[in-house]
């Protein structure tokens, strides 16, 4: 039982920064130094360290930078390898597993042990790995590291335990899959080719056994040489030397022909009867030019030659287009008889694979689908229909359809919200898909018992919002919202705003959603806010637009010494931003010199528009240009449906909007909020003299916000200004402030963005401000951008990932060391019932404001309670009350009652404003309040306020404003994300730091419960998208295309096995087709081939130890458990094996009986012939 002491109400401190910010609060469980007359508060803290464990749960989305593809035709599961060493294994919806190689080396090739529950991966570090898929979390059983040769191609015949491995030197090695030991049998390149050949044939690019005889191995070399190697005789049957380089080879199922694809865009068909020249040469996309020559074509990277009983063979290949058709998209060509179908793809083709009915390569293949792995998508084409439609993909592979710019995660949502969103979103689904079931249907998955409604929201660069059903560790698209439909389409080259934000002016910066009231708010990169209400009915509506002038007229200085020496005073209210309503964006708003003023960045549609059911826009708030300077990015937002209020802030100040009455209640600079309670005793400076100075466009950041396919920084978000060496050195000197995130005079962080301080001045021509680009030869500027004042290196000419992966911080936690100009940004806002002043006896609606300097302000409000009065009477906002202090930028607020329970924000119950009126039941606002005093009659009045900053967490007792507990979270790093979440029927503070640590603190005592070094390196993408939610879950964008979900709850870790799907299910291997009595009895060469006899240690000897090194795999405890306790699976396998053996014995018995019958018939006919010819003379025949 934790005993907390409540300080007497009205106890004052010597100064706003006195007791609260004093060192007496610096201990992990400190109390104020003033001795109170306490009344004991009992809070039972139930959370302990054993309640927490961090582990990954599931990964959603498309595998980033895919490299390889494999399919098990019996188990019907698909594997995708990636450049970062990841492997995604997919089955039926719900069966989705992610594995990661510890080395991080790119996956070159994947090979399933068909129907065995195992997978072989070949990586770029020349290592083979064997994965066990018979457990829910696959693990590596064996690894084999090649030391002297590089792996280029692998082939594993069906029902074989010997893996053929081709290398860059042209040699072919053989690996035993069971022991993962190299065989002594090696096919050396110089033995495979003729001795008279003077050149090296190149790396092995193809290996396959002949469908006619498994004892014959076809080896394809890159130079164009093809060799069929007799494994028994250890010699070449034939050799083919072709002029064009080979990319792939595919057999006809009868084993008499094979087809090759070449680098000149040709396909060659070879007949084994005559290998001196190709049987057929075709250029599928090459036309004959006027001079009689074929036009040059791109290489055909892969070809597959598949036969069908009911139709002509399929020849499917990628590439091969002519070079003269510039700008054509990547294609997959399907040749079926004389018909040629060219399928254009949105992205380059990485790999494709034809899915066939049989796993046997010597049977008619019967292809039914082709899986195409693109750089950013996975599609499956239906081959059974003549128009080749695609299957509807059940996996969430389109998360990155437009780059993700923000995320939000909501666990334990109202149960009715998911079906409603799904029903609305289902009306807008695309059509034209194949009617057949998704062919990748392997594995088993059942809905676990530990499930509850979860929703993930993603915001994107094109302004779209996607709602996803994330219940039961799956992910399914629910509803898509396009925020760009609110605005008129910007005309090309229209004004300076269009010039600077031409690519993604609607990009989503943050979202706020109230699931109970279904009110949704979106903040965009163009300093705009859109408020949506949900309705099940379509409507004709006109969007209301409010325009806010939130730009300071003077600069806030936090340097007392400078102010004392140079006291300057401006007019009262000179630095208070003024609201403006309904300013049309017309040229009339420009000054005579051409400077933009009082113009928003985007134009809202001013006509009545028809909106479909779903989220319908009600209000748009836009910040205005001021004196040629663009509005600053919005850094914080909160909305409360019970109050009908919306608050937002940026580096200049804060604004409060009444969205019910569509009015602006408050628009004030941060400095004005303090009044006389400013802890820094700042004075204002005189207004800016040069109003026409060019400012960098501060709606920056999408070049840092997300990674796109272009390998350049988007210059449309910034002006790389040419500076003289002197100016550059001055600005670089400015950037050395330990507290100011300025680099080259640019605004770098929403939490401390200067509006005009430290900007380079550019000479003005008669045409107004002139933007210049950085000239060649100059060093690239360093920019920075982060929601938490992070500094990021951005070399201009690096790849897309380099923009995100550099992550550092240079900032002092002491506010007393601030020694230069800076803006105090509003970093977080929170509405709630609280006590605005120490003297308050009852809680009232308040707005909590947190700033980048660690200051917390409380703004009390008076809101009419009656519905009619609320729509007519104004909401009054009182002067700011309490001023609290923390180290560094404030990130999060939360409120607890005096028994330690979380106080939810009040909300309005959802009502459909477009529903038909019911005279018997008039629609009235139904509000749900959670007053601090409602659940604690025995504990008295008051509540606890939890405040977390980038370095520190504090718990204050309200209304006395006493600091009960303080915990310094980190000194060497800083907190990126902090949330108060419910775990195990209690609450805790969860934090994610820039150094990759995930930690939890108990509430209210702030005891450390968990501290795990989870991510070794944090980049901008993770910092931007990491978010916690209730139930011990969190997520982040692990790559530009994938969402990684994790849990920090021990209970969920224990139940994770139940929630994951099974990759392997016991399935009987299909029988081989009956090849006929004569073929089976007399021509059974393929079935008498014994690889063990050839490749085993007894016959081939041991391989050189220096050639490859065997590494035992970390099978893990789960693998041991599966091996020990997986009796059901083992019994099933044993039963299937017995059944197969019994069937084979039955077939042998039938064959023996047939032979006996044939022998008896032959004996009978011979006896009859003997009797007939018995008495005849020789001359009678």
PDB file of N, CA and C in Angstrom, residues 13 68 83 114 146 150 180 223 263 268 273 375 463 477 512 516 540 625-626 658 834 913 929 1033 1060 1118:
ATOM      1  N   UNK A  13       4.156  28.825  -3.283  1.00  0.00           N
ATOM      2  CA  UNK A  13       5.612  28.730  -3.359  1.00  0.00           C
ATOM      3  C   UNK A  13       6.178  30.114  -3.580  1.00  0.00           C
ATOM      4  N   UNK A  68      12.956 -12.281 -53.246  1.00  0.00           N
ATOM      5  CA  UNK A  68      12.785 -13.685 -53.614  1.00  0.00           C
ATOM      6  C   UNK A  68      11.369 -14.137 -53.301  1.00  0.00           C
ATOM      7  N   UNK A  83      15.439  -7.646 -48.859  1.00  0.00           N
ATOM      8  CA  UNK A  83      16.831  -7.211 -48.883  1.00  0.00           C
ATOM      9  C   UNK A  83      17.407  -7.067 -47.482  1.00  0.00           C
ATOM     10  N   UNK A 114       8.800 -29.274 -49.917  1.00  0.00           N
ATOM     11  CA  UNK A 114       7.369 -29.357 -50.189  1.00  0.00           C
ATOM     12  C   UNK A 114       6.696 -30.374 -49.277  1.00  0.00           C
ATOM     13  N   UNK A 146      29.243 -20.860 -46.582  1.00  0.00           N
ATOM     14  CA  UNK A 146      30.268 -21.107 -47.584  1.00  0.00           C
ATOM     15  C   UNK A 146      31.380 -20.078 -47.412  1.00  0.00           C
ATOM     16  N   UNK A 150      30.730 -18.102 -53.642  1.00  0.00           N
ATOM     17  CA  UNK A 150      29.512 -17.321 -53.488  1.00  0.00           C
ATOM     18  C   UNK A 150      28.345 -18.078 -54.106  1.00  0.00           C
ATOM     19  N   UNK A 180      22.466 -30.984 -42.939  1.00  0.00           N
ATOM     20  CA  UNK A 180      23.050 -29.734 -43.413  1.00  0.00           C
ATOM     21  C   UNK A 180      24.577 -29.828 -43.494  1.00  0.00           C
ATOM     22  N   UNK A 223      27.092 -17.446 -69.252  1.00  0.00           N
ATOM     23  CA  UNK A 223      27.629 -17.091 -70.563  1.00  0.00           C
ATOM     24  C   UNK A 223      26.811 -17.646 -71.719  1.00  0.00           C
ATOM     25  N   UNK A 263      19.424 -12.679 -72.793  1.00  0.00           N
ATOM     26  CA  UNK A 263      19.621 -11.257 -72.535  1.00  0.00           C
ATOM     27  C   UNK A 263      19.242 -10.380 -73.714  1.00  0.00           C
ATOM     28  N   UNK A 268      14.589 -19.427 -76.638  1.00  0.00           N
ATOM     29  CA  UNK A 268      15.049 -20.549 -77.463  1.00  0.00           C
ATOM     30  C   UNK A 268      14.457 -21.832 -76.920  1.00  0.00           C
ATOM     31  N   UNK A 273      16.962 -34.342 -78.833  1.00  0.00           N
ATOM     32  CA  UNK A 273      17.420 -35.190 -79.935  1.00  0.00           C
ATOM     33  C   UNK A 273      18.531 -34.508 -80.739  1.00  0.00           C
ATOM     34  N   UNK A 375       7.977  -4.659 -56.904  1.00  0.00           N
ATOM     35  CA  UNK A 375       8.760  -3.937 -55.902  1.00  0.00           C
ATOM     36  C   UNK A 375       7.898  -3.421 -54.762  1.00  0.00           C
ATOM     37  N   UNK A 463      -3.021  13.021 -48.542  1.00  0.00           N
ATOM     38  CA  UNK A 463      -4.159  13.545 -47.794  1.00  0.00           C
ATOM     39  C   UNK A 463      -5.199  12.509 -47.456  1.00  0.00           C
ATOM     40  N   UNK A 477      -8.690  -3.619 -44.141  1.00  0.00           N
ATOM     41  CA  UNK A 477      -9.123  -2.269 -44.495  1.00  0.00           C
ATOM     42  C   UNK A 477     -10.612  -2.086 -44.209  1.00  0.00           C
ATOM     43  N   UNK A 512      -6.765  13.238 -34.743  1.00  0.00           N
ATOM     44  CA  UNK A 512      -7.385  13.115 -33.429  1.00  0.00           C
ATOM     45  C   UNK A 512      -8.773  12.529 -33.624  1.00  0.00           C
ATOM     46  N   UNK A 516     -16.118   7.431 -29.337  1.00  0.00           N
ATOM     47  CA  UNK A 516     -17.466   7.467 -28.760  1.00  0.00           C
ATOM     48  C   UNK A 516     -18.366   8.442 -29.512  1.00  0.00           C
ATOM     49  N   UNK A 540     -26.203  16.994 -48.657  1.00  0.00           N
ATOM     50  CA  UNK A 540     -25.698  18.166 -49.370  1.00  0.00           C
ATOM     51  C   UNK A 540     -25.231  19.163 -48.322  1.00  0.00           C
ATOM     52  N   UNK A 625      -1.094  33.340 -44.256  1.00  0.00           N
ATOM     53  CA  UNK A 625       0.187  34.017 -44.496  1.00  0.00           C
ATOM     54  C   UNK A 625       0.149  35.391 -43.824  1.00  0.00           C
ATOM     55  N   UNK A 626       1.303  35.808 -43.338  1.00  0.00           N
ATOM     56  CA  UNK A 626       1.408  37.120 -42.706  1.00  0.00           C
ATOM     57  C   UNK A 626       2.654  37.814 -43.248  1.00  0.00           C
ATOM     58  N   UNK A 658     -14.638  27.149 -31.174  1.00  0.00           N
ATOM     59  CA  UNK A 658     -15.925  26.553 -30.840  1.00  0.00           C
ATOM     60  C   UNK A 658     -16.509  26.021 -32.152  1.00  0.00           C
ATOM     61  N   UNK A 834     -10.796  20.031 -14.460  1.00  0.00           N
ATOM     62  CA  UNK A 834      -9.689  20.223 -13.535  1.00  0.00           C
ATOM     63  C   UNK A 834      -9.897  21.511 -12.755  1.00  0.00           C
ATOM     64  N   UNK A 913     -26.583  13.542 -37.297  1.00  0.00           N
ATOM     65  CA  UNK A 913     -27.257  14.815 -37.562  1.00  0.00           C
ATOM     66  C   UNK A 913     -28.037  14.793 -38.864  1.00  0.00           C
ATOM     67  N   UNK A 929     -19.828  12.622 -18.617  1.00  0.00           N
ATOM     68  CA  UNK A 929     -18.751  13.285 -17.878  1.00  0.00           C
ATOM     69  C   UNK A 929     -18.126  12.312 -16.895  1.00  0.00           C
ATOM     70  N   UNK A1033      -0.175  -2.735 -25.784  1.00  0.00           N
ATOM     71  CA  UNK A1033       0.218  -2.859 -27.182  1.00  0.00           C
ATOM     72  C   UNK A1033       0.771  -1.539 -27.698  1.00  0.00           C
ATOM     73  N   UNK A1060      -1.511 -16.648 -32.750  1.00  0.00           N
ATOM     74  CA  UNK A1060      -0.851 -16.785 -34.038  1.00  0.00           C
ATOM     75  C   UNK A1060      -1.412 -17.970 -34.810  1.00  0.00           C
ATOM     76  N   UNK A1118      10.686 -23.052 -27.991  1.00  0.00           N
ATOM     77  CA  UNK A1118       9.419 -23.440 -28.617  1.00  0.00           C
ATOM     78  C   UNK A1118       9.623 -24.629 -29.536  1.00  0.00           C
TER      79      UNK A1118
END
